[in-house]
mmCIF file with all atom_site columns, C-alpha atoms in Angstrom:
data_model
loop_
_atom_site.group_PDB
_atom_site.id
_atom_site.type_symbol
_atom_site.label_atom_id
_atom_site.label_alt_id
_atom_site.label_comp_id
_atom_site.label_asym_id
_atom_site.label_entity_id
_atom_site.label_seq_id
_atom_site.pdbx_PDB_ins_code
_atom_site.Cartn_x
_atom_site.Cartn_y
_atom_site.Cartn_z
_atom_site.occupancy
_atom_site.B_iso_or_equiv
_atom_site.pdbx_formal_charge
_atom_site.auth_seq_id
_atom_site.auth_comp_id
_atom_site.auth_asym_id
_atom_site.auth_atom_id
_atom_site.pdbx_PDB_model_num
ATOM 1   C CA . GLN A 1 1   ? 58.909 138.287 61.040 1.00 0.00 ? 1   GLN A CA 1
ATOM 2   C CA . ALA A 1 2   ? 58.157 138.343 57.333 1.00 0.00 ? 2   ALA A CA 1
ATOM 3   C CA . GLN A 1 3   ? 57.464 134.854 56.091 1.00 0.00 ? 3   GLN A CA 1
ATOM 4   C CA . LEU A 1 4   ? 56.392 133.128 52.882 1.00 0.00 ? 4   LEU A CA 1
ATOM 5   C CA . VAL A 1 5   ? 55.305 129.489 53.162 1.00 0.00 ? 5   VAL A CA 1
ATOM 6   C CA . GLU A 1 6   ? 54.873 127.506 49.964 1.00 0.00 ? 6   GLU A CA 1
ATOM 7   C CA . SER A 1 7   ? 53.019 124.275 49.290 1.00 0.00 ? 7   SER A CA 1
ATOM 8   C CA . GLY A 1 8   ? 51.583 122.205 46.460 1.00 0.00 ? 8   GLY A CA 1
ATOM 9   C CA . GLY A 1 9   ? 54.686 120.785 44.827 1.00 0.00 ? 9   GLY A CA 1
ATOM 10  C CA . GLY A 1 10  ? 55.027 117.149 43.934 1.00 0.00 ? 10  GLY A CA 1
ATOM 11  C CA . LEU A 1 11  ? 55.506 114.563 41.211 1.00 0.00 ? 11  LEU A CA 1
ATOM 12  C CA . VAL A 1 12  ? 53.223 114.705 38.169 1.00 0.00 ? 12  VAL A CA 1
ATOM 13  C CA . GLN A 1 13  ? 53.157 113.150 34.715 1.00 0.00 ? 13  GLN A CA 1
ATOM 14  C CA . PRO A 1 14  ? 53.734 115.189 31.550 1.00 0.00 ? 14  PRO A CA 1
ATOM 15  C CA . GLY A 1 15  ? 50.512 116.917 30.574 1.00 0.00 ? 15  GLY A CA 1
ATOM 16  C CA . GLY A 1 16  ? 49.304 117.001 34.153 1.00 0.00 ? 16  GLY A CA 1
ATOM 17  C CA . SER A 1 17  ? 48.508 119.938 36.414 1.00 0.00 ? 17  SER A CA 1
ATOM 18  C CA . LEU A 1 18  ? 49.591 121.308 39.774 1.00 0.00 ? 18  LEU A CA 1
ATOM 19  C CA . ARG A 1 19  ? 48.558 124.300 41.840 1.00 0.00 ? 19  ARG A CA 1
ATOM 20  C CA . LEU A 1 20  ? 51.198 125.959 44.000 1.00 0.00 ? 20  LEU A CA 1
ATOM 21  C CA . SER A 1 21  ? 50.250 128.186 46.918 1.00 0.00 ? 21  SER A CA 1
ATOM 22  C CA . CYS A 1 22  ? 52.202 130.673 49.010 1.00 0.00 ? 22  CYS A CA 1
ATOM 23  C CA . ILE A 1 23  ? 50.914 132.110 52.279 1.00 0.00 ? 23  ILE A CA 1
ATOM 24  C CA . ALA A 1 24  ? 52.416 135.407 53.435 1.00 0.00 ? 24  ALA A CA 1
ATOM 25  C CA . SER A 1 25  ? 52.609 136.783 56.963 1.00 0.00 ? 25  SER A CA 1
ATOM 26  C CA . GLY A 1 26  ? 54.456 139.420 58.953 1.00 0.00 ? 26  GLY A CA 1
ATOM 27  C CA . PHE A 1 27  ? 54.340 142.217 56.379 1.00 0.00 ? 27  PHE A CA 1
ATOM 28  C CA . ALA A 1 28  ? 51.900 144.375 54.412 1.00 0.00 ? 28  ALA A CA 1
ATOM 29  C CA . PHE A 1 29  ? 51.187 141.832 51.716 1.00 0.00 ? 29  PHE A CA 1
ATOM 30  C CA . ARG A 1 30  ? 48.866 144.086 49.699 1.00 0.00 ? 30  ARG A CA 1
ATOM 31  C CA . ARG A 1 31  ? 51.685 146.580 49.097 1.00 0.00 ? 31  ARG A CA 1
ATOM 32  C CA . TYR A 1 32  ? 54.047 143.999 47.586 1.00 0.00 ? 32  TYR A CA 1
ATOM 33  C CA . ALA A 1 33  ? 54.175 142.767 44.033 1.00 0.00 ? 33  ALA A CA 1
ATOM 34  C CA . MET A 1 34  ? 54.338 138.970 44.016 1.00 0.00 ? 34  MET A CA 1
ATOM 35  C CA . SER A 1 35  ? 56.081 136.590 41.675 1.00 0.00 ? 35  SER A CA 1
ATOM 36  C CA . TRP A 1 36  ? 57.079 132.974 41.156 1.00 0.00 ? 36  TRP A CA 1
ATOM 37  C CA . TYR A 1 37  ? 60.596 131.919 40.218 1.00 0.00 ? 37  TYR A CA 1
ATOM 38  C CA . ARG A 1 38  ? 62.059 128.512 39.525 1.00 0.00 ? 38  ARG A CA 1
ATOM 39  C CA . GLN A 1 39  ? 65.499 126.974 39.541 1.00 0.00 ? 39  GLN A CA 1
ATOM 40  C CA . ALA A 1 40  ? 66.432 123.707 37.886 1.00 0.00 ? 40  ALA A CA 1
ATOM 41  C CA . PRO A 1 41  ? 69.644 121.824 38.742 1.00 0.00 ? 41  PRO A CA 1
ATOM 42  C CA . GLY A 1 42  ? 72.647 123.501 37.155 1.00 0.00 ? 42  GLY A CA 1
ATOM 43  C CA . LYS A 1 43  ? 70.630 126.481 35.951 1.00 0.00 ? 43  LYS A CA 1
ATOM 44  C CA . GLU A 1 44  ? 70.087 130.070 37.055 1.00 0.00 ? 44  GLU A CA 1
ATOM 45  C CA . ARG A 1 45  ? 66.960 131.015 38.930 1.00 0.00 ? 45  ARG A CA 1
ATOM 46  C CA . GLU A 1 46  ? 64.446 132.437 36.451 1.00 0.00 ? 46  GLU A CA 1
ATOM 47  C CA . LEU A 1 47  ? 61.271 134.473 36.650 1.00 0.00 ? 47  LEU A CA 1
ATOM 48  C CA . VAL A 1 48  ? 58.165 132.449 35.828 1.00 0.00 ? 48  VAL A CA 1
ATOM 49  C CA . ALA A 1 49  ? 55.262 134.804 36.523 1.00 0.00 ? 49  ALA A CA 1
ATOM 50  C CA . GLY A 1 50  ? 54.480 138.058 38.290 1.00 0.00 ? 50  GLY A CA 1
ATOM 51  C CA . VAL A 1 51  ? 51.415 139.933 39.494 1.00 0.00 ? 51  VAL A CA 1
ATOM 52  C CA . THR A 1 52  ? 50.947 143.535 40.599 1.00 0.00 ? 52  THR A CA 1
ATOM 53  C CA . THR A 1 53  ? 49.868 144.589 44.077 1.00 0.00 ? 53  THR A CA 1
ATOM 54  C CA . ASP A 1 54  ? 46.148 144.678 43.312 1.00 0.00 ? 54  ASP A CA 1
ATOM 55  C CA . GLY A 1 55  ? 46.187 141.755 40.888 1.00 0.00 ? 55  GLY A CA 1
ATOM 56  C CA . ASP A 1 56  ? 45.167 143.820 37.872 1.00 0.00 ? 56  ASP A CA 1
ATOM 57  C CA . SER A 1 57  ? 48.208 142.954 35.760 1.00 0.00 ? 57  SER A CA 1
ATOM 58  C CA . THR A 1 58  ? 50.271 139.802 35.225 1.00 0.00 ? 58  THR A CA 1
ATOM 59  C CA . ASN A 1 59  ? 53.319 138.793 33.250 1.00 0.00 ? 59  ASN A CA 1
ATOM 60  C CA . TYR A 1 60  ? 54.797 135.433 32.264 1.00 0.00 ? 60  TYR A CA 1
ATOM 61  C CA . SER A 1 61  ? 57.962 134.015 30.821 1.00 0.00 ? 61  SER A CA 1
ATOM 62  C CA . ASP A 1 62  ? 57.649 132.863 27.227 1.00 0.00 ? 62  ASP A CA 1
ATOM 63  C CA . SER A 1 63  ? 58.196 129.259 28.246 1.00 0.00 ? 63  SER A CA 1
ATOM 64  C CA . VAL A 1 64  ? 55.070 129.123 30.442 1.00 0.00 ? 64  VAL A CA 1
ATOM 65  C CA . LYS A 1 65  ? 52.769 131.640 28.772 1.00 0.00 ? 65  LYS A CA 1
ATOM 66  C CA . GLY A 1 66  ? 49.402 130.073 28.024 1.00 0.00 ? 66  GLY A CA 1
ATOM 67  C CA . ARG A 1 67  ? 49.994 127.189 30.434 1.00 0.00 ? 67  ARG A CA 1
ATOM 68  C CA . PHE A 1 68  ? 50.502 128.866 33.836 1.00 0.00 ? 68  PHE A CA 1
ATOM 69  C CA . THR A 1 69  ? 48.308 131.378 35.651 1.00 0.00 ? 69  THR A CA 1
ATOM 70  C CA . ILE A 1 70  ? 49.342 133.512 38.621 1.00 0.00 ? 70  ILE A CA 1
ATOM 71  C CA . SER A 1 71  ? 46.767 134.995 40.978 1.00 0.00 ? 71  SER A CA 1
ATOM 72  C CA . ARG A 1 72  ? 46.620 136.612 44.406 1.00 0.00 ? 72  ARG A CA 1
ATOM 73  C CA . ASP A 1 73  ? 44.126 137.128 47.199 1.00 0.00 ? 73  ASP A CA 1
ATOM 74  C CA . ASN A 1 74  ? 44.842 140.200 49.308 1.00 0.00 ? 74  ASN A CA 1
ATOM 75  C CA . VAL A 1 75  ? 42.297 139.137 51.926 1.00 0.00 ? 75  VAL A CA 1
ATOM 76  C CA . LYS A 1 76  ? 43.836 135.715 52.503 1.00 0.00 ? 76  LYS A CA 1
ATOM 77  C CA . ASN A 1 77  ? 47.399 136.989 51.874 1.00 0.00 ? 77  ASN A CA 1
ATOM 78  C CA . THR A 1 78  ? 48.100 134.278 49.336 1.00 0.00 ? 78  THR A CA 1
ATOM 79  C CA . VAL A 1 79  ? 49.521 133.972 45.858 1.00 0.00 ? 79  VAL A CA 1
ATOM 80  C CA . ASN A 1 80  ? 48.920 130.947 43.651 1.00 0.00 ? 80  ASN A CA 1
ATOM 81  C CA . LEU A 1 81  ? 50.387 129.462 40.509 1.00 0.00 ? 81  LEU A CA 1
ATOM 82  C CA . GLN A 1 82  ? 48.129 127.202 38.482 1.00 0.00 ? 82  GLN A CA 1
ATOM 83  C CA . MET A 1 83  ? 50.284 125.036 36.223 1.00 0.00 ? 83  MET A CA 1
ATOM 84  C CA . ASN A 1 84  ? 48.685 123.123 33.356 1.00 0.00 ? 84  ASN A CA 1
ATOM 85  C CA . SER A 1 85  ? 50.074 121.036 30.501 1.00 0.00 ? 85  SER A CA 1
ATOM 86  C CA . LEU A 1 86  ? 53.241 120.420 32.460 1.00 0.00 ? 86  LEU A CA 1
ATOM 87  C CA . LYS A 1 87  ? 56.397 119.396 30.647 1.00 0.00 ? 87  LYS A CA 1
ATOM 88  C CA . PRO A 1 88  ? 59.554 117.663 31.905 1.00 0.00 ? 88  PRO A CA 1
ATOM 89  C CA . GLU A 1 89  ? 61.442 120.936 31.417 1.00 0.00 ? 89  GLU A CA 1
ATOM 90  C CA . ASP A 1 90  ? 59.185 122.508 34.063 1.00 0.00 ? 90  ASP A CA 1
ATOM 91  C CA . THR A 1 91  ? 60.950 120.383 36.673 1.00 0.00 ? 91  THR A CA 1
ATOM 92  C CA . ALA A 1 92  ? 62.514 122.737 39.217 1.00 0.00 ? 92  ALA A CA 1
ATOM 93  C CA . VAL A 1 93  ? 62.280 124.154 42.701 1.00 0.00 ? 93  VAL A CA 1
ATOM 94  C CA . TYR A 1 94  ? 59.640 126.873 42.639 1.00 0.00 ? 94  TYR A CA 1
ATOM 95  C CA . TYR A 1 95  ? 59.931 129.932 44.876 1.00 0.00 ? 95  TYR A CA 1
ATOM 96  C CA . CYS A 1 96  ? 57.530 132.756 45.628 1.00 0.00 ? 96  CYS A CA 1
ATOM 97  C CA . LYS A 1 97  ? 58.887 136.270 46.074 1.00 0.00 ? 97  LYS A CA 1
ATOM 98  C CA . ALA A 1 98  ? 57.494 139.502 47.505 1.00 0.00 ? 98  ALA A CA 1
ATOM 99  C CA . ASP A 1 99  ? 58.823 142.832 46.206 1.00 0.00 ? 99  ASP A CA 1
ATOM 100 C CA . ARG A 1 100 ? 58.355 146.404 47.396 1.00 0.00 ? 100 ARG A CA 1
ATOM 101 C CA . SER A 1 101 ? 60.634 148.175 44.956 1.00 0.00 ? 101 SER A CA 1
ATOM 102 C CA . LEU A 1 102 ? 60.140 151.661 46.408 1.00 0.00 ? 102 LEU A CA 1
ATOM 103 C CA . PHE A 1 103 ? 61.959 150.575 49.565 1.00 0.00 ? 103 PHE A CA 1
ATOM 104 C CA . GLY A 1 104 ? 64.194 147.915 48.054 1.00 0.00 ? 104 GLY A CA 1
ATOM 105 C CA . ILE A 1 105 ? 62.597 145.150 50.118 1.00 0.00 ? 105 ILE A CA 1
ATOM 106 C CA . THR A 1 106 ? 62.456 141.564 48.907 1.00 0.00 ? 106 THR A CA 1
ATOM 107 C CA . TYR A 1 107 ? 61.290 138.391 50.658 1.00 0.00 ? 107 TYR A CA 1
ATOM 108 C CA . TRP A 1 108 ? 61.686 134.815 49.425 1.00 0.00 ? 108 TRP A CA 1
ATOM 109 C CA . GLY A 1 109 ? 59.871 131.626 50.245 1.00 0.00 ? 109 GLY A CA 1
ATOM 110 C CA . GLN A 1 110 ? 61.662 128.374 51.038 1.00 0.00 ? 110 GLN A CA 1
ATOM 111 C CA . GLY A 1 111 ? 60.811 126.728 47.727 1.00 0.00 ? 111 GLY A CA 1
ATOM 112 C CA . THR A 1 112 ? 58.775 123.678 46.755 1.00 0.00 ? 112 THR A CA 1
ATOM 113 C CA . GLN A 1 113 ? 59.897 120.897 44.420 1.00 0.00 ? 113 GLN A CA 1
ATOM 114 C CA . VAL A 1 114 ? 57.998 120.235 41.200 1.00 0.00 ? 114 VAL A CA 1
ATOM 115 C CA . THR A 1 115 ? 58.965 117.143 39.238 1.00 0.00 ? 115 THR A CA 1
ATOM 116 C CA . VAL A 1 116 ? 57.377 116.322 35.880 1.00 0.00 ? 116 VAL A CA 1
ATOM 117 C CA . SER A 1 117 ? 58.234 112.802 34.803 1.00 0.00 ? 117 SER A CA 1
ATOM 118 C CA . SER A 1 118 ? 56.758 109.546 33.571 1.00 0.00 ? 118 SER A CA 1
#
């Protein structure tokens, strides 16, 4: 079955860094655009970053632009999110998502908690 397994979340201090990873299996990873979303308590889930199928183009929300970097490895079937200069408002559950828009197929990971606090 299609599966996305996330890791790398945890507790960090403001200004610190974390690297989130998502390992995909059970589907043709290279044909899916990948993205990271996050959801804070009481808020809607929001797009954080996205990357095209071959990794040649990325996009970021205004709130994380310049601080976060999304990347993918189509050999290892992984997508990563490097998060630098973390702020308390980055605290949320982070989810990876796979999209194949042509066929209307979407897969979600289970989420990993990121907490930025002193």
